[in-house]
Tab-separated table of C-alpha atoms and ligand atoms in Angstrom:
chain	number	residue	atom	x	y	z
A	140	MET	CA	138.415	150.864	128.285
A	141	ASN	CA	136.642	150.671	124.913
A	142	ILE	CA	133.192	149.172	125.419
A	143	LEU	CA	130.896	147.712	122.781
A	144	ILE	CA	127.195	147.176	123.491
A	145	THR	CA	125.380	144.918	121.067
A	146	GLY	CA	121.644	145.516	121.045
A	147	GLY	CA	122.545	148.952	122.398
A	148	THR	CA	119.550	150.774	120.976
A	149	GLY	CA	117.201	148.198	122.605
A	150	PHE	CA	115.284	148.474	125.864
A	151	ILE	CA	118.007	147.212	128.216
A	152	GLY	CA	121.026	147.943	126.036
A	153	ALA	CA	120.199	151.692	125.823
A	154	GLN	CA	119.963	151.840	129.611
A	155	VAL	CA	123.355	150.093	129.909
A	156	ALA	CA	124.701	152.701	127.521
A	157	ARG	CA	123.152	155.519	129.592
A	158	VAL	CA	124.651	154.299	132.874
A	159	LEU	CA	128.108	153.815	131.310
A	160	ALA	CA	127.979	157.197	129.534
A	161	GLU	CA	126.994	158.938	132.774
A	162	ARG	CA	130.116	157.409	134.341
A	163	GLY	CA	132.291	158.938	131.632
A	164	GLU	CA	132.655	155.985	129.260
A	165	ARG	CA	132.067	156.442	125.491
A	166	PRO	CA	130.394	153.182	124.531
A	167	ILE	CA	130.099	152.007	120.952
A	168	ILE	CA	126.527	150.966	120.231
A	169	PHE	CA	126.174	148.102	117.746
A	170	ASP	CA	122.661	147.313	116.623
A	171	ILE	CA	120.784	146.270	113.506
A	172	ASN	CA	118.377	149.080	114.286
A	173	ASP	CA	120.054	152.508	114.541
A	174	ARG	CA	117.074	154.279	116.091
A	175	LYS	CA	118.110	157.303	118.104
A	176	THR	CA	115.160	157.759	120.495
A	177	PRO	CA	116.238	155.352	123.301
A	178	LEU	CA	119.599	157.161	123.419
A	179	LYS	CA	118.085	160.638	123.683
A	180	GLY	CA	120.438	163.064	125.454
A	181	LEU	CA	123.473	160.759	124.844
A	182	GLU	CA	124.087	161.712	121.216
A	183	SER	CA	127.505	163.230	121.893
A	184	LYS	CA	128.527	160.517	124.343
A	185	VAL	CA	128.080	157.358	122.282
A	186	THR	CA	128.958	156.185	118.798
A	187	ILE	CA	126.256	154.248	116.951
A	188	VAL	CA	127.314	151.616	114.452
A	189	ARG	CA	124.588	149.903	112.464
A	190	GLY	CA	125.363	146.220	112.023
A	191	ASP	CA	124.110	142.673	112.208
A	192	VAL	CA	125.604	140.149	114.697
A	193	SER	CA	124.773	137.347	112.299
A	194	ASN	CA	127.238	138.866	109.819
A	195	TYR	CA	130.736	137.958	111.007
A	196	SER	CA	132.394	140.771	109.014
A	197	HIS	CA	130.184	143.379	110.671
A	198	VAL	CA	131.155	142.049	114.121
A	199	PHE	CA	134.829	141.719	113.268
A	200	ASN	CA	135.023	145.209	111.749
A	201	VAL	CA	133.411	146.996	114.687
A	202	VAL	CA	135.539	145.155	117.271
A	203	LYS	CA	138.758	145.784	115.311
A	204	GLN	CA	138.076	149.382	114.284
A	205	HIS	CA	137.208	150.478	117.822
A	206	GLU	CA	139.838	148.346	119.565
A	207	ILE	CA	137.214	146.943	121.880
A	208	ASP	CA	138.180	145.675	125.326
A	209	ILE	CA	134.741	144.761	126.770
A	210	ILE	CA	131.578	143.577	125.007
A	211	TYR	CA	128.150	143.744	126.646
A	212	HIS	CA	126.316	141.322	124.401
A	213	LEU	CA	122.584	142.095	124.508
A	214	GLY	CA	121.719	141.983	120.803
A	215	SER	CA	119.171	139.192	120.304
A	216	MET	CA	115.834	138.152	118.910
A	217	LEU	CA	113.429	137.773	121.848
A	218	SER	CA	111.134	134.938	122.834
A	219	VAL	CA	108.012	135.347	120.669
A	220	ALA	CA	109.998	136.308	117.569
A	221	SER	CA	112.405	133.383	118.058
A	222	ASP	CA	109.572	130.902	118.359
A	223	ALA	CA	107.849	132.343	115.259
A	224	ASP	CA	111.051	132.176	113.241
A	225	PRO	CA	113.564	129.759	114.791
A	226	TRP	CA	115.646	129.799	111.590
A	227	SER	CA	116.451	133.510	112.000
A	228	ALA	CA	116.779	133.087	115.807
A	229	PHE	CA	119.477	130.443	115.197
A	230	ARG	CA	121.370	132.855	112.936
A	231	VAL	CA	121.063	135.860	115.241
A	232	ASN	CA	121.175	134.365	118.741
A	233	ALA	CA	123.332	131.306	118.308
A	234	GLN	CA	125.560	132.076	115.340
A	235	GLY	CA	125.658	135.828	116.150
A	236	SER	CA	126.919	135.019	119.609
A	237	PHE	CA	129.498	132.659	118.158
A	238	HIS	CA	130.689	135.595	116.040
A	239	ILE	CA	131.032	137.725	119.132
A	240	LEU	CA	133.076	135.068	120.855
A	241	GLU	CA	135.228	134.475	117.857
A	242	ALA	CA	135.945	138.153	117.269
A	243	ALA	CA	136.730	138.458	120.979
A	244	ARG	CA	139.138	135.501	120.833
A	245	ILE	CA	140.912	136.590	117.643
A	246	LEU	CA	141.138	140.301	118.445
A	247	GLY	CA	142.045	139.946	122.143
A	248	VAL	CA	138.847	141.359	123.739
A	249	LYS	CA	139.233	140.944	127.502
A	250	GLN	CA	135.697	140.351	128.536
A	251	VAL	CA	132.245	139.353	127.130
A	252	ILE	CA	129.137	139.821	129.313
A	253	PHE	CA	126.048	138.084	128.080
A	254	SER	CA	122.346	138.578	128.735
A	255	SER	CA	120.553	135.237	129.179
A	256	THR	CA	117.093	134.505	130.522
A	257	LEU	CA	115.022	132.594	133.064
A	258	ALA	CA	113.390	131.050	129.957
A	259	THR	CA	116.454	128.730	129.840
A	260	TYR	CA	114.747	126.681	132.576
A	261	GLY	CA	111.649	125.522	130.759
A	262	LEU	CA	108.150	124.665	131.931
A	263	ASP	CA	108.801	121.407	133.730
A	264	ILE	CA	111.002	122.428	136.616
A	265	ARG	CA	110.467	120.151	139.574
A	266	GLU	CA	112.089	122.352	142.208
A	267	GLU	CA	110.050	125.046	143.930
A	268	LEU	CA	113.020	127.441	143.887
A	269	ILE	CA	115.227	128.171	140.898
A	270	ASP	CA	118.929	128.648	141.522
A	271	ASP	CA	122.174	128.523	139.530
A	272	TYR	CA	122.222	124.723	139.753
A	273	THR	CA	118.687	124.106	138.499
A	274	LEU	CA	118.645	122.011	135.330
A	275	GLN	CA	118.257	124.177	132.248
A	276	ARG	CA	115.911	122.428	129.861
A	277	PRO	CA	114.157	125.200	127.887
A	278	THR	CA	110.768	124.758	126.289
A	279	LEU	CA	111.073	127.650	123.790
A	280	PHE	CA	113.600	127.895	120.970
A	281	TYR	CA	114.710	131.244	122.411
A	282	GLY	CA	115.766	129.539	125.644
A	283	CYS	CA	117.633	126.842	123.650
A	284	THR	CA	119.708	129.477	121.881
A	285	LYS	CA	120.498	131.171	125.185
A	286	VAL	CA	121.641	127.964	126.908
A	287	PHE	CA	123.847	127.247	123.859
A	288	VAL	CA	125.545	130.632	124.235
A	289	GLU	CA	126.029	130.210	127.965
A	290	LEU	CA	127.736	126.898	127.315
A	291	MET	CA	129.823	128.263	124.439
A	292	GLY	CA	130.930	131.016	126.736
A	293	ARG	CA	132.001	128.507	129.345
A	294	PHE	CA	133.997	126.669	126.707
A	295	TYR	CA	135.728	129.900	125.496
A	296	LYS	CA	136.598	130.655	129.103
A	297	ARG	CA	138.137	127.220	129.723
A	298	LYS	CA	139.833	126.751	126.372
A	299	PHE	CA	140.878	130.370	125.484
A	300	GLY	CA	140.838	132.177	128.828
A	301	LEU	CA	138.137	134.628	127.711
A	302	ASP	CA	136.519	136.336	130.672
A	303	PHE	CA	132.928	135.352	129.882
A	304	ARG	CA	130.103	136.051	132.316
A	305	GLY	CA	126.480	136.965	132.287
A	306	ILE	CA	123.073	137.421	133.860
A	307	ARG	CA	119.967	135.278	133.439
A	308	TYR	CA	117.237	137.848	133.609
A	309	PRO	CA	113.593	137.391	134.689
A	310	ALA	CA	110.905	139.413	132.806
A	311	ILE	CA	112.206	142.970	132.477
A	312	ILE	CA	109.668	145.738	132.924
A	313	GLY	CA	109.785	149.434	132.132
A	314	PRO	CA	108.233	152.257	130.146
A	315	GLY	CA	107.791	151.964	126.388
A	316	VAL	CA	107.982	148.156	126.165
A	317	LYS	CA	106.491	147.101	122.820
A	318	THR	CA	107.835	143.612	122.384
A	319	PRO	CA	104.954	141.107	122.668
A	320	GLY	CA	105.249	138.780	125.591
A	321	ILE	CA	103.152	136.783	128.004
A	322	VAL	CA	104.353	138.765	131.047
A	323	GLN	CA	104.083	142.216	129.532
A	324	TYR	CA	100.926	142.849	131.631
A	325	TYR	CA	103.321	144.073	134.290
A	326	SER	CA	104.638	147.022	132.211
A	327	TRP	CA	101.454	147.640	130.270
A	328	ALA	CA	99.250	147.818	133.438
A	329	ILE	CA	101.454	150.615	134.797
A	330	GLU	CA	101.703	152.443	131.477
A	331	GLN	CA	97.964	152.255	130.683
A	332	ALA	CA	97.128	153.326	134.257
A	333	PHE	CA	99.380	156.333	133.814
A	334	LYS	CA	97.626	157.216	130.512
A	335	GLU	CA	94.274	156.886	132.335
A	336	ASN	CA	93.250	154.066	129.983
A	337	PRO	CA	91.430	150.904	131.185
A	338	PHE	CA	93.517	147.753	130.997
A	339	LYS	CA	92.596	144.079	131.200
A	340	ILE	CA	95.154	141.928	132.991
A	341	TRP	CA	95.148	138.451	131.489
A	342	VAL	CA	96.185	136.538	134.595
A	343	THR	CA	94.459	135.753	137.875
A	344	PRO	CA	95.102	138.053	140.860
A	345	GLU	CA	97.151	135.233	142.543
A	346	THR	CA	99.482	134.653	139.551
A	347	ARG	CA	103.040	135.407	140.484
A	348	CYS	CA	105.857	136.231	138.116
A	349	ALA	CA	109.536	137.054	138.561
A	350	ALA	CA	110.234	140.559	137.183
A	351	MET	CA	112.832	143.261	137.419
A	352	TYR	CA	112.904	146.972	136.514
A	353	TYR	CA	114.974	147.763	133.447
A	354	LYS	CA	117.259	150.063	135.471
A	355	ASP	CA	118.113	147.092	137.764
A	356	ALA	CA	118.699	145.003	134.656
A	357	ALA	CA	121.308	147.509	133.498
A	358	LEU	CA	122.880	147.964	136.937
A	359	SER	CA	123.146	144.223	137.574
A	360	ILE	CA	124.889	143.383	134.314
A	361	ILE	CA	127.333	146.263	134.757
A	362	GLN	CA	128.038	145.308	138.365
A	363	CYS	CA	128.636	141.715	137.273
A	364	GLY	CA	130.959	142.947	134.566
A	365	GLU	CA	132.949	145.242	136.854
A	366	THR	CA	133.570	142.657	139.598
A	367	PRO	CA	137.206	141.459	139.809
A	368	ARG	CA	137.659	138.211	137.898
A	369	SER	CA	138.892	136.398	140.990
A	370	SER	CA	135.480	136.754	142.623
A	371	ILE	CA	133.556	135.347	139.664
A	372	LYS	CA	133.097	131.631	140.146
A	373	MET	CA	129.623	130.758	138.822
A	374	GLY	CA	130.059	132.861	135.704
A	375	VAL	CA	126.387	133.248	134.635
A	376	TYR	CA	123.992	134.268	137.400
A	377	VAL	CA	120.249	133.836	137.671
A	378	LEU	CA	118.311	136.880	139.017
A	379	GLY	CA	114.663	136.931	140.031
A	380	GLY	CA	114.026	140.541	141.010
A	381	MET	CA	110.508	140.801	142.462
A	382	PHE	CA	108.067	137.914	142.766
A	383	LEU	CA	104.756	139.709	143.056
A	384	SER	CA	101.268	138.451	142.520
A	385	ALA	CA	99.228	140.376	139.971
A	386	GLN	CA	97.041	141.651	142.830
A	387	GLU	CA	100.089	143.013	144.632
A	388	LEU	CA	101.096	144.697	141.432
A	389	VAL	CA	97.716	146.369	141.122
A	390	ASP	CA	97.695	147.429	144.764
A	391	ASN	CA	101.047	149.084	144.326
A	392	ILE	CA	100.033	150.800	141.073
A	393	LYS	CA	97.031	152.260	142.880
A	394	LYS	CA	99.249	153.813	145.541
A	395	PHE	CA	100.695	156.084	142.836
A	396	LEU	CA	97.802	156.118	140.387
A	397	PRO	CA	94.630	155.795	142.534
A	398	GLY	CA	92.323	156.170	139.500
A	399	ALA	CA	93.868	153.165	137.726
A	400	ARG	CA	91.178	151.132	135.878
A	401	LEU	CA	92.695	147.652	136.023
A	402	GLU	CA	90.512	144.593	135.620
A	403	PHE	CA	91.373	140.875	135.802
A	404	VAL	CA	90.209	138.954	132.734
A	405	PRO	CA	92.286	135.760	133.023
A	406	ASP	CA	93.272	133.737	129.982
A	407	MET	CA	93.869	130.362	131.677
A	408	GLU	CA	96.154	129.079	128.972
A	409	LYS	CA	98.519	131.971	129.612
A	410	VAL	CA	98.137	131.599	133.400
A	411	GLU	CA	99.234	127.957	133.164
A	412	ILE	CA	102.289	128.868	131.098
A	413	ILE	CA	103.314	131.626	133.571
A	414	LYS	CA	102.793	129.211	136.449
A	415	GLY	CA	105.120	126.710	134.802
A	416	LEU	CA	107.689	129.362	134.026
A	417	SER	CA	107.581	131.330	137.223
A	418	LYS	CA	109.209	130.168	140.344
A	419	PRO	CA	110.900	132.172	143.043
A	420	VAL	CA	114.598	132.610	142.401
A	421	ASP	CA	117.496	132.148	144.786
A	422	GLU	CA	119.991	134.918	143.915
A	423	ARG	CA	122.586	133.712	146.418
A	424	CYS	CA	125.492	133.379	143.934
A	425	ALA	CA	124.957	136.861	142.526
A	426	ARG	CA	124.771	138.248	146.047
A	427	GLU	CA	127.833	136.466	147.291
A	428	GLU	CA	130.076	136.786	144.189
A	429	PHE	CA	129.306	140.303	143.001
A	430	GLY	CA	127.272	141.832	145.789
A	431	TRP	CA	124.008	142.139	143.878
A	432	VAL	CA	121.073	143.753	145.738
A	433	ASN	CA	117.931	144.917	143.887
A	434	GLN	CA	117.861	148.700	143.761
A	435	TYR	CA	114.285	148.965	142.515
A	436	PRO	CA	111.713	147.136	144.649
A	437	ILE	CA	108.119	147.566	143.429
A	438	GLU	CA	107.319	150.935	144.970
A	439	ARG	CA	110.499	152.561	143.692
A	440	THR	CA	109.886	150.832	140.336
A	441	ILE	CA	106.437	152.354	139.887
A	442	GLU	CA	107.495	155.749	141.129
A	443	ASP	CA	110.393	155.905	138.730
A	444	PHE	CA	108.353	154.380	135.868
A	445	VAL	CA	105.708	157.146	136.233
A	446	LYS	CA	108.439	159.806	136.500
A	447	GLU	CA	110.035	158.595	133.270
A	448	LEU	CA	106.657	158.630	131.421
A	449	LYS	CA	106.013	162.168	132.696
A	450	GLU	CA	109.456	163.582	131.954
A	451	ASN	CA	110.279	161.829	128.659
A	452	PRO	CA	106.969	161.024	126.977
A	453	GLU	CA	108.503	161.164	123.428
A	454	MET	CA	110.961	158.361	124.338
A	455	TYR	CA	108.220	155.881	125.200
A	456	GLU	CA	105.565	156.512	122.530
B	99	NAD	N1	113.209	142.118	128.068
B	99	NAD	C1	113.171	141.004	128.813
B	99	NAD	O1	112.215	140.715	129.516
B	99	NAD	C2	114.373	140.097	128.802
B	99	NAD	C3	114.353	139.006	129.699
B	99	NAD	C4	115.445	138.096	129.679
B	99	NAD	C5	116.500	138.330	128.872
B	99	NAD	N2	116.489	139.400	128.043
B	99	NAD	C6	117.673	139.618	127.132
B	99	NAD	O2	118.202	140.882	127.290
B	99	NAD	C7	118.708	141.361	126.033
B	99	NAD	C8	118.126	142.710	125.679
B	99	NAD	O3	116.747	142.552	125.564
B	99	NAD	P1	115.734	143.777	125.432
B	99	NAD	O4	114.620	143.584	126.317
B	99	NAD	O5	116.508	145.062	125.529
B	99	NAD	O6	115.212	143.557	123.952
B	99	NAD	P2	115.138	144.553	122.705
B	99	NAD	O7	114.452	143.824	121.645
B	99	NAD	O8	114.661	145.894	123.113
B	99	NAD	O9	116.715	144.672	122.374
B	99	NAD	C9	117.374	143.770	121.597
B	99	NAD	C10	118.202	144.522	120.598
B	99	NAD	O10	118.897	143.639	119.738
B	99	NAD	C11	118.890	144.140	118.455
B	99	NAD	N3	119.102	143.110	117.471
B	99	NAD	C12	118.236	142.174	117.034
B	99	NAD	N4	118.762	141.429	116.086
B	99	NAD	C13	120.021	141.912	115.886
B	99	NAD	C14	121.071	141.570	115.007
B	99	NAD	N5	120.913	140.559	114.093
B	99	NAD	N6	122.223	142.242	115.054
B	99	NAD	C15	122.378	143.293	115.890
B	99	NAD	N7	121.417	143.650	116.751
B	99	NAD	C16	120.220	142.971	116.748
B	99	NAD	C17	117.511	144.769	118.302
B	99	NAD	O11	117.444	145.762	117.240
B	99	NAD	C18	117.310	145.406	119.690
B	99	NAD	O12	117.736	146.738	119.716
B	99	NAD	C19	118.421	140.267	125.034
B	99	NAD	O13	119.552	139.477	124.844
B	99	NAD	C20	117.323	139.453	125.706
B	99	NAD	O14	117.335	138.128	125.269
B	99	NAD	C21	115.435	140.302	128.023
């Protein structure tokens, strides 16, 4: 199978590439940024093509030239950037995804697997538990573009028979995260504790947030993609990962890094936003339809996170 990964030099995309390459695939990495560091050690196992999803010819050329069968579509502008520049986010996230679907339809790609987000649900969810039937009414422009792509994918599936599926991720944590974001205290608290730096956590100890380790993010989207089509009913699946309070996060960090200097200095505006965004997630459909079980609960997450920072410091600078 010829596999294309858009956003393949990014945080999650590079991990998807790593898992697939370790299984003997030779994924084609398509990204506007052709940085090599996230793909360290995979140089001979992947092909990197620099390109822009918002340019239809770039997308068409890479899909045609490499006779692509499967597309993991992770290339995107993220939340803060999309809100700051909704005009570019429309081009990249909405129109770029339309290009992916069109190239897939015209060139006979079998499957497109999309990375969506919990931010498609918005801040005014009435239910106490989010599931695959919760109304998606995003607050941020980023979430709007992602809902649009989910719905376009549904349409391409119904109208053209394209095997479209995807994952709605919670906050993804891991080493080397640089993208600004309101829930990045998760990753940065672990990273700064490892570097023996003090770190101020901007939420209250009770604040809870749904989060998942980046290795689980890669495993879940691959597992979703590899499941036989007959088992896939829902199509796009919400995942919640862990739902820890900030205090539980700190307690777990201290098990591995007892000298961690982590202090709570809450910014109540941020706390309120996270409260609105963060609800526990019912992953039942993902469990039932493609057998998803989190591989990295918090202790394993922190253990692996610290191991990565120790073994590959140059990858996460
Ligand atoms: N990180 C999270 O917490 C999180 C949560 C929910 C969903 N997601 C989704 O997961 C996917 C991967 O996110 P990530 O965390 O790896 O982010 P990332 O920013 O590390 O990766 C995104 C990649 O897309 C590339 N890209 C941006 N614009 C492009 C364009 N015009 N053409 C081609 N490539 C382009 C970037 O260069 C980058 O490598 C995204 O679709 C994101 O919306 C991420």
